[in-house]
Structure formats: C-alpha cells, structure tokens
mmCIF file of N, CA and C in Angstrom:
data_model
loop_
_atom_site.group_PDB
_atom_site.id
_atom_site.type_symbol
_atom_site.label_atom_id
_atom_site.label_comp_id
_atom_site.label_asym_id
_atom_site.label_seq_id
_atom_site.Cartn_x
_atom_site.Cartn_y
_atom_site.Cartn_z
ATOM 1 N N GLN A 28 82.010 109.672 88.635
ATOM 2 C CA GLN A 28 80.766 108.928 88.473
ATOM 3 C C GLN A 28 79.640 109.845 88.045
ATOM 4 N N VAL A 29 78.738 109.295 87.256
ATOM 5 C CA VAL A 29 77.586 110.039 86.765
ATOM 6 C C VAL A 29 76.335 109.205 87.012
ATOM 7 N N GLN A 30 75.287 109.850 87.473
ATOM 8 C CA GLN A 30 74.003 109.177 87.656
ATOM 9 C C GLN A 30 72.995 109.794 86.688
ATOM 10 N N LEU A 31 72.184 108.933 86.094
ATOM 11 C CA LEU A 31 71.175 109.375 85.126
ATOM 12 C C LEU A 31 69.803 108.880 85.570
ATOM 13 N N VAL A 32 68.832 109.781 85.582
ATOM 14 C CA VAL A 32 67.471 109.417 85.983
ATOM 15 C C VAL A 32 66.503 109.913 84.915
ATOM 16 N N GLU A 33 65.771 108.952 84.314
ATOM 17 C CA GLU A 33 64.812 109.303 83.263
ATOM 18 C C GLU A 33 63.425 109.539 83.845
ATOM 19 N N SER A 34 62.632 110.300 83.110
ATOM 20 C CA SER A 34 61.228 110.499 83.445
ATOM 21 C C SER A 34 60.470 110.838 82.174
ATOM 22 N N GLY A 35 59.137 110.679 82.226
ATOM 23 C CA GLY A 35 58.308 111.122 81.118
ATOM 24 C C GLY A 35 57.713 110.037 80.256
ATOM 25 N N GLY A 36 58.019 108.787 80.509
ATOM 26 C CA GLY A 36 57.430 107.726 79.713
ATOM 27 C C GLY A 36 55.954 107.556 80.031
ATOM 28 N N GLY A 37 55.297 106.684 79.275
ATOM 29 C CA GLY A 37 53.890 106.429 79.524
ATOM 30 C C GLY A 37 53.206 105.828 78.327
ATOM 31 N N LEU A 38 51.876 105.857 78.373
ATOM 32 C CA LEU A 38 51.034 105.302 77.312
ATOM 33 C C LEU A 38 50.419 106.441 76.518
ATOM 34 N N VAL A 39 50.488 106.330 75.199
ATOM 35 C CA VAL A 39 49.946 107.376 74.331
ATOM 36 C C VAL A 39 49.358 106.728 73.088
ATOM 37 N N GLN A 40 48.366 107.362 72.510
ATOM 38 C CA GLN A 40 47.795 106.857 71.268
ATOM 39 C C GLN A 40 48.672 107.230 70.077
ATOM 40 N N ALA A 41 48.576 106.437 69.033
ATOM 41 C CA ALA A 41 49.317 106.733 67.810
ATOM 42 C C ALA A 41 48.996 108.156 67.331
ATOM 43 N N GLY A 42 50.044 108.864 66.927
ATOM 44 C CA GLY A 42 49.895 110.243 66.515
ATOM 45 C C GLY A 42 50.140 111.248 67.624
ATOM 46 N N GLY A 43 50.212 110.751 68.840
ATOM 47 C CA GLY A 43 50.407 111.623 69.988
ATOM 48 C C GLY A 43 51.870 111.964 70.224
ATOM 49 N N SER A 44 52.102 112.651 71.343
ATOM 50 C CA SER A 44 53.441 113.120 71.683
ATOM 51 C C SER A 44 53.783 112.786 73.128
ATOM 52 N N LEU A 45 55.073 112.623 73.365
ATOM 53 C CA LEU A 45 55.612 112.469 74.707
ATOM 54 C C LEU A 45 56.952 113.187 74.765
ATOM 55 N N ARG A 46 57.303 113.612 75.975
ATOM 56 C CA ARG A 46 58.603 114.246 76.184
ATOM 57 C C ARG A 46 59.330 113.491 77.287
ATOM 58 N N LEU A 47 60.476 112.949 76.953
ATOM 59 C CA LEU A 47 61.312 112.264 77.927
ATOM 60 C C LEU A 47 62.390 113.217 78.427
ATOM 61 N N SER A 48 62.685 113.112 79.705
ATOM 62 C CA SER A 48 63.750 113.916 80.289
ATOM 63 C C SER A 48 64.725 113.017 81.029
ATOM 64 N N CYS A 49 65.978 113.413 81.023
ATOM 65 C CA CYS A 49 67.024 112.679 81.731
ATOM 66 C C CYS A 49 67.847 113.678 82.521
ATOM 67 N N ALA A 50 67.842 113.507 83.824
ATOM 68 C CA ALA A 50 68.604 114.397 84.694
ATOM 69 C C ALA A 50 69.920 113.736 85.060
ATOM 70 N N ALA A 51 71.000 114.446 84.819
ATOM 71 C CA ALA A 51 72.331 113.931 85.114
ATOM 72 C C ALA A 51 72.878 114.592 86.365
ATOM 73 N N SER A 52 73.569 113.812 87.166
ATOM 74 C CA SER A 52 74.232 114.354 88.358
ATOM 75 C C SER A 52 75.592 113.694 88.501
ATOM 76 N N GLY A 53 76.441 114.334 89.274
ATOM 77 C CA GLY A 53 77.796 113.818 89.434
ATOM 78 C C GLY A 53 78.771 114.613 88.588
ATOM 79 N N ASN A 54 79.714 113.932 87.990
ATOM 80 C CA ASN A 54 80.766 114.585 87.205
ATOM 81 C C ASN A 54 80.266 114.879 85.790
ATOM 82 N N ILE A 55 79.264 115.744 85.700
ATOM 83 C CA ILE A 55 78.603 115.982 84.422
ATOM 84 C C ILE A 55 79.447 116.776 83.446
ATOM 85 N N PHE A 56 80.424 117.512 83.929
ATOM 86 C CA PHE A 56 81.219 118.353 83.039
ATOM 87 C C PHE A 56 82.148 117.531 82.154
ATOM 88 N N SER A 57 82.298 116.264 82.463
ATOM 89 C CA SER A 57 83.157 115.386 81.666
ATOM 90 C C SER A 57 82.410 114.721 80.512
ATOM 91 N N LEU A 58 81.100 114.920 80.475
ATOM 92 C CA LEU A 58 80.292 114.224 79.469
ATOM 93 C C LEU A 58 80.459 114.862 78.103
ATOM 94 N N ASN A 59 80.876 114.087 77.123
ATOM 95 C CA ASN A 59 81.028 114.640 75.780
ATOM 96 C C ASN A 59 79.876 114.265 74.853
ATOM 97 N N VAL A 60 79.069 113.290 75.254
ATOM 98 C CA VAL A 60 77.904 112.947 74.456
ATOM 99 C C VAL A 60 76.807 112.430 75.377
ATOM 100 N N MET A 61 75.587 112.817 75.057
ATOM 101 C CA MET A 61 74.410 112.283 75.741
ATOM 102 C C MET A 61 73.428 111.816 74.678
ATOM 103 N N ALA A 62 72.703 110.767 75.000
ATOM 104 C CA ALA A 62 71.884 110.150 73.962
ATOM 105 C C ALA A 62 70.690 109.430 74.562
ATOM 106 N N TRP A 63 69.775 109.058 73.685
ATOM 107 C CA TRP A 63 68.658 108.192 74.029
ATOM 108 C C TRP A 63 68.744 106.937 73.164
ATOM 109 N N TYR A 64 68.593 105.794 73.809
ATOM 110 C CA TYR A 64 68.508 104.505 73.144
ATOM 111 C C TYR A 64 67.147 103.902 73.477
ATOM 112 N N ARG A 65 66.776 102.882 72.738
ATOM 113 C CA ARG A 65 65.562 102.151 73.073
ATOM 114 C C ARG A 65 65.760 100.663 72.800
ATOM 115 N N GLN A 66 64.943 99.868 73.488
ATOM 116 C CA GLN A 66 65.070 98.424 73.358
ATOM 117 C C GLN A 66 63.713 97.774 73.514
ATOM 118 N N VAL A 67 63.434 96.816 72.637
ATOM 119 C CA VAL A 67 62.241 95.980 72.759
ATOM 120 C C VAL A 67 62.706 94.572 73.066
ATOM 121 N N PRO A 68 61.869 93.764 73.710
ATOM 122 C CA PRO A 68 62.279 92.403 74.079
ATOM 123 C C PRO A 68 62.741 91.603 72.870
ATOM 124 N N GLY A 69 63.866 90.938 73.017
ATOM 125 C CA GLY A 69 64.379 90.079 71.963
ATOM 126 C C GLY A 69 65.205 90.794 70.918
ATOM 127 N N LYS A 70 65.352 92.111 71.059
ATOM 128 C CA LYS A 70 66.126 92.872 70.087
ATOM 129 C C LYS A 70 67.247 93.636 70.787
ATOM 130 N N GLN A 71 68.241 94.025 69.990
ATOM 131 C CA GLN A 71 69.341 94.793 70.541
ATOM 132 C C GLN A 71 68.909 96.215 70.841
ATOM 133 N N ARG A 72 69.565 96.799 71.808
ATOM 134 C CA ARG A 72 69.324 98.205 72.109
ATOM 135 C C ARG A 72 69.812 99.030 70.923
ATOM 136 N N GLU A 73 68.997 100.005 70.526
ATOM 137 C CA GLU A 73 69.353 100.806 69.358
ATOM 138 C C GLU A 73 69.393 102.290 69.686
ATOM 139 N N LEU A 74 70.262 102.998 68.984
ATOM 140 C CA LEU A 74 70.372 104.432 69.161
ATOM 141 C C LEU A 74 69.160 105.125 68.560
ATOM 142 N N VAL A 75 68.580 106.046 69.320
ATOM 143 C CA VAL A 75 67.470 106.860 68.826
ATOM 144 C C VAL A 75 67.984 108.234 68.408
ATOM 145 N N ALA A 76 68.708 108.887 69.308
ATOM 146 C CA ALA A 76 69.240 110.222 69.026
ATOM 147 C C ALA A 76 70.384 110.499 69.974
ATOM 148 N N GLU A 77 71.335 111.315 69.519
ATOM 149 C CA GLU A 77 72.475 111.673 70.347
ATOM 150 C C GLU A 77 72.849 113.132 70.118
ATOM 151 N N THR A 78 73.424 113.725 71.130
ATOM 152 C CA THR A 78 73.878 115.106 71.034
ATOM 153 C C THR A 78 75.252 115.231 71.661
ATOM 154 N N TYR A 79 76.161 115.877 70.939
ATOM 155 C CA TYR A 79 77.524 116.030 71.395
ATOM 156 C C TYR A 79 77.704 117.392 72.064
ATOM 157 N N SER A 80 78.768 117.500 72.828
ATOM 158 C CA SER A 80 78.999 118.715 73.606
ATOM 159 C C SER A 80 79.169 119.944 72.717
ATOM 160 N N ARG A 81 79.588 119.752 71.464
ATOM 161 C CA ARG A 81 79.749 120.876 70.550
ATOM 162 C C ARG A 81 78.473 121.215 69.804
ATOM 163 N N GLY A 82 77.396 120.444 70.091
ATOM 164 C CA GLY A 82 76.101 120.783 69.502
ATOM 165 C C GLY A 82 75.635 119.874 68.386
ATOM 166 N N THR A 83 76.490 119.016 67.873
ATOM 167 C CA THR A 83 76.096 118.099 66.804
ATOM 168 C C THR A 83 75.050 117.118 67.306
ATOM 169 N N THR A 84 74.048 116.867 66.469
ATOM 170 C CA THR A 84 73.024 115.874 66.816
ATOM 171 C C THR A 84 72.898 114.856 65.689
ATOM 172 N N ASN A 85 72.548 113.645 66.049
ATOM 173 C CA ASN A 85 72.300 112.572 65.083
ATOM 174 C C ASN A 85 71.030 111.839 65.472
ATOM 175 N N TYR A 86 70.311 111.353 64.469
ATOM 176 C CA TYR A 86 69.062 110.641 64.704
ATOM 177 C C TYR A 86 69.029 109.351 63.913
ATOM 178 N N ALA A 87 68.352 108.362 64.463
ATOM 179 C CA ALA A 87 68.057 107.162 63.695
ATOM 180 C C ALA A 87 67.116 107.548 62.552
ATOM 181 N N ASP A 88 67.272 106.888 61.419
ATOM 182 C CA ASP A 88 66.426 107.205 60.267
ATOM 183 C C ASP A 88 64.939 107.072 60.601
ATOM 184 N N SER A 89 64.616 106.124 61.455
ATOM 185 C CA SER A 89 63.216 105.846 61.767
ATOM 186 C C SER A 89 62.535 106.968 62.551
ATOM 187 N N VAL A 90 63.318 107.872 63.146
ATOM 188 C CA VAL A 90 62.706 108.928 63.960
ATOM 189 C C VAL A 90 62.961 110.325 63.417
ATOM 190 N N LYS A 91 63.735 110.429 62.348
ATOM 191 C CA LYS A 91 64.043 111.744 61.780
ATOM 192 C C LYS A 91 62.762 112.473 61.391
ATOM 193 N N GLY A 92 62.697 113.746 61.768
ATOM 194 C CA GLY A 92 61.528 114.541 61.465
ATOM 195 C C GLY A 92 60.412 114.417 62.479
ATOM 196 N N ARG A 93 60.527 113.462 63.395
ATOM 197 C CA ARG A 93 59.487 113.273 64.419
ATOM 198 C C ARG A 93 60.029 113.528 65.826
ATOM 199 N N PHE A 94 61.277 113.171 66.068
ATOM 200 C CA PHE A 94 61.878 113.308 67.396
ATOM 201 C C PHE A 94 62.913 114.430 67.377
ATOM 202 N N THR A 95 63.050 115.089 68.527
ATOM 203 C CA THR A 95 64.060 116.144 68.674
ATOM 204 C C THR A 95 64.768 115.973 70.010
ATOM 205 N N ILE A 96 66.087 115.912 69.959
ATOM 206 C CA ILE A 96 66.882 115.818 71.183
ATOM 207 C C ILE A 96 67.433 117.191 71.516
ATOM 208 N N SER A 97 67.446 117.511 72.795
ATOM 209 C CA SER A 97 67.984 118.802 73.221
ATOM 210 C C SER A 97 68.667 118.627 74.570
ATOM 211 N N ARG A 98 69.668 119.456 74.785
ATOM 212 C CA ARG A 98 70.438 119.377 76.023
ATOM 213 C C ARG A 98 70.404 120.731 76.711
ATOM 214 N N ASP A 99 70.027 120.735 77.953
ATOM 215 C CA ASP A 99 70.003 121.948 78.770
ATOM 216 C C ASP A 99 71.164 121.861 79.746
ATOM 217 N N ARG A 100 72.237 122.553 79.417
ATOM 218 C CA ARG A 100 73.437 122.453 80.248
ATOM 219 C C ARG A 100 73.211 123.058 81.628
ATOM 220 N N ALA A 101 72.423 124.116 81.691
ATOM 221 C CA ALA A 101 72.187 124.774 82.983
ATOM 222 C C ALA A 101 71.477 123.829 83.947
ATOM 223 N N LYS A 102 70.572 122.985 83.411
ATOM 224 C CA LYS A 102 69.818 122.073 84.259
ATOM 225 C C LYS A 102 70.388 120.663 84.226
ATOM 226 N N SER A 103 71.464 120.471 83.459
ATOM 227 C CA SER A 103 72.101 119.153 83.360
ATOM 228 C C SER A 103 71.103 118.090 82.921
ATOM 229 N N THR A 104 70.287 118.435 81.943
ATOM 230 C CA THR A 104 69.305 117.486 81.449
ATOM 231 C C THR A 104 69.429 117.317 79.936
ATOM 232 N N VAL A 105 68.966 116.178 79.483
ATOM 233 C CA VAL A 105 68.818 115.951 78.050
ATOM 234 C C VAL A 105 67.388 115.467 77.828
ATOM 235 N N ASN A 106 66.729 116.087 76.869
ATOM 236 C CA ASN A 106 65.325 115.793 76.618
ATOM 237 C C ASN A 106 65.134 115.176 75.239
ATOM 238 N N LEU A 107 64.063 114.425 75.119
ATOM 239 C CA LEU A 107 63.697 113.853 73.831
ATOM 240 C C LEU A 107 62.221 114.151 73.600
ATOM 241 N N GLN A 108 61.954 115.056 72.682
ATOM 242 C CA GLN A 108 60.589 115.379 72.306
ATOM 243 C C GLN A 108 60.169 114.438 71.193
ATOM 244 N N MET A 109 59.120 113.669 71.431
ATOM 245 C CA MET A 109 58.677 112.665 70.473
ATOM 246 C C MET A 109 57.284 113.026 69.979
ATOM 247 N N ASN A 110 57.191 113.348 68.701
ATOM 248 C CA ASN A 110 55.925 113.689 68.071
ATOM 249 C C ASN A 110 55.568 112.636 67.017
ATOM 250 N N GLY A 111 54.308 112.596 66.653
ATOM 251 C CA GLY A 111 53.891 111.650 65.628
ATOM 252 C C GLY A 111 54.232 110.210 65.973
ATOM 253 N N LEU A 112 54.006 109.841 67.223
ATOM 254 C CA LEU A 112 54.379 108.506 67.673
ATOM 255 C C LEU A 112 53.581 107.427 66.951
ATOM 256 N N ILE A 113 54.251 106.324 66.684
ATOM 257 C CA ILE A 113 53.652 105.170 66.027
ATOM 258 C C ILE A 113 53.871 103.949 66.909
ATOM 259 N N PRO A 114 53.061 102.894 66.720
ATOM 260 C CA PRO A 114 53.220 101.704 67.581
ATOM 261 C C PRO A 114 54.632 101.125 67.573
ATOM 262 N N GLU A 115 55.335 101.277 66.462
ATOM 263 C CA GLU A 115 56.706 100.757 66.379
ATOM 264 C C GLU A 115 57.685 101.506 67.288
ATOM 265 N N ASP A 116 57.259 102.615 67.848
ATOM 266 C CA ASP A 116 58.102 103.336 68.794
ATOM 267 C C ASP A 116 58.014 102.759 70.214
ATOM 268 N N THR A 117 57.115 101.815 70.416
ATOM 269 C CA THR A 117 56.969 101.189 71.722
ATOM 270 C C THR A 117 58.258 100.494 72.125
ATOM 271 N N ALA A 118 58.776 100.842 73.294
ATOM 272 C CA ALA A 118 60.049 100.285 73.768
ATOM 273 C C ALA A 118 60.350 100.837 75.154
ATOM 274 N N VAL A 119 61.390 100.296 75.749
ATOM 275 C CA VAL A 119 61.970 100.928 76.937
ATOM 276 C C VAL A 119 63.053 101.877 76.443
ATOM 277 N N TYR A 120 62.958 103.120 76.862
ATOM 278 C CA TYR A 120 63.905 104.147 76.428
ATOM 279 C C TYR A 120 64.923 104.396 77.539
ATOM 280 N N TYR A 121 66.192 104.401 77.149
ATOM 281 C CA TYR A 121 67.289 104.559 78.097
ATOM 282 C C TYR A 121 68.076 105.828 77.782
ATOM 283 N N CYS A 122 68.382 106.546 78.824
ATOM 284 C CA CYS A 122 69.292 107.678 78.706
ATOM 285 C C CYS A 122 70.721 107.149 78.784
ATOM 286 N N HIS A 123 71.587 107.703 77.966
ATOM 287 C CA HIS A 123 72.975 107.271 77.921
ATOM 288 C C HIS A 123 73.885 108.494 77.915
ATOM 289 N N ALA A 124 75.003 108.366 78.599
ATOM 290 C CA ALA A 124 76.016 109.423 78.592
ATOM 291 C C ALA A 124 77.394 108.778 78.535
ATOM 292 N N LYS A 125 78.313 109.513 77.954
ATOM 293 C CA LYS A 125 79.657 108.982 77.794
ATOM 294 C C LYS A 125 80.682 110.027 78.197
ATOM 295 N N SER A 126 81.665 109.563 78.946
ATOM 296 C CA SER A 126 82.791 110.395 79.339
ATOM 297 C C SER A 126 84.058 109.618 79.004
ATOM 298 N N GLY A 127 84.757 110.072 77.971
ATOM 299 C CA GLY A 127 85.916 109.315 77.524
ATOM 300 C C GLY A 127 85.476 107.941 77.043
ATOM 301 N N TYR A 128 85.971 106.879 77.686
ATOM 302 C CA TYR A 128 85.594 105.519 77.308
ATOM 303 C C TYR A 128 84.574 104.920 78.273
ATOM 304 N N THR A 129 84.058 105.716 79.184
ATOM 305 C CA THR A 129 83.121 105.220 80.195
ATOM 306 C C THR A 129 81.689 105.543 79.789
ATOM 307 N N ASN A 130 80.851 104.507 79.811
ATOM 308 C CA ASN A 130 79.445 104.655 79.469
ATOM 309 C C ASN A 130 78.583 104.610 80.729
ATOM 310 N N TYR A 131 77.576 105.461 80.754
ATOM 311 C CA TYR A 131 76.621 105.493 81.857
ATOM 312 C C TYR A 131 75.225 105.313 81.294
ATOM 313 N N TRP A 132 74.375 104.595 82.038
ATOM 314 C CA TRP A 132 73.011 104.322 81.612
ATOM 315 C C TRP A 132 72.023 104.649 82.709
ATOM 316 N N GLY A 133 70.856 105.129 82.314
ATOM 317 C CA GLY A 133 69.757 105.270 83.237
ATOM 318 C C GLY A 133 69.033 103.953 83.393
ATOM 319 N N GLN A 134 67.987 103.951 84.220
ATOM 320 C CA GLN A 134 67.263 102.712 84.516
ATOM 321 C C GLN A 134 66.233 102.372 83.458
ATOM 322 N N GLY A 135 65.910 103.317 82.607
ATOM 323 C CA GLY A 135 64.952 103.082 81.531
ATOM 324 C C GLY A 135 63.552 103.535 81.892
ATOM 325 N N THR A 136 62.800 103.951 80.875
ATOM 326 C CA THR A 136 61.413 104.346 81.058
ATOM 327 C C THR A 136 60.589 103.779 79.905
ATOM 328 N N GLN A 137 59.440 103.215 80.226
ATOM 329 C CA GLN A 137 58.620 102.539 79.229
ATOM 330 C C GLN A 137 57.802 103.550 78.437
ATOM 331 N N VAL A 138 57.825 103.401 77.121
ATOM 332 C CA VAL A 138 56.954 104.159 76.226
ATOM 333 C C VAL A 138 56.102 103.156 75.451
ATOM 334 N N THR A 139 54.803 103.310 75.551
ATOM 335 C CA THR A 139 53.882 102.417 74.850
ATOM 336 C C THR A 139 52.957 103.248 73.970
ATOM 337 N N VAL A 140 52.921 102.914 72.680
ATOM 338 C CA VAL A 140 52.078 103.629 71.732
ATOM 339 C C VAL A 140 51.002 102.671 71.247
ATOM 340 N N SER A 141 49.765 103.003 71.518
ATOM 341 C CA SER A 141 48.646 102.144 71.114
ATOM 342 C C SER A 141 48.127 102.568 69.739
ATOM 343 N N SER A 142 47.649 101.576 68.995
ATOM 344 C CA SER A 142 47.141 101.856 67.629
ATOM 345 C C SER A 142 45.657 102.188 67.642
#
C-alpha cells in the first residue's frame, strides 16, 4: 500500500508561481511512475506531468515550458513547480503513483489563479 499527501495549493494571481509537493509513504520502492493530474468540475481528470523511475518526464502541451516535475527519492516526494500561471490552470490537482497495475491517488489540492 502507498499513501500520498499533497500540499502547496492556494490562490495566486495570473503570472505568479506555486509549488506543489506530494509526500509518499508505504511501499514506495515499488513505484515506477509518479505524476500530477488536475480536474475541473464537469471535465475529465487530465494528466499534467509525469516522471518515471528511470528519469523520463512528460508534460501536457498546455503546461510545457511553464511547469516542472521533479522527484526527490531521498525524501520520497514528487514536486510540481508551476510558473507563469494562467486562469485556465485553476483546478484541483491530484498526486498519482503507480506500482505495476495498481494506481494510488492523493486527496487533491485546490489551485486557483485569478485574472
């Protein structure tokens, strides 16, 4: 079992920055991918960024060049640095981890970007 706890959400003006963190506990050594997703009401949850255990990272086109995902294995955390935020980035952001075919989710953290 793996537990994920997010932190760092909040309210920011357009153009500002936020840093989200996700702390993993439990059987973390089995995790082969960690990621951030986001969801707005009435829409499907979408992938924002992901990082694999071998170091590969992928980003949604909408956040490329503005967001950076990083994984700190020593602290068992995955972070999402968000710069140049725009109102369209407003959503609940979820930490996600995968071990084999098992998916784990955090409780979500709200990010609101005002114009």
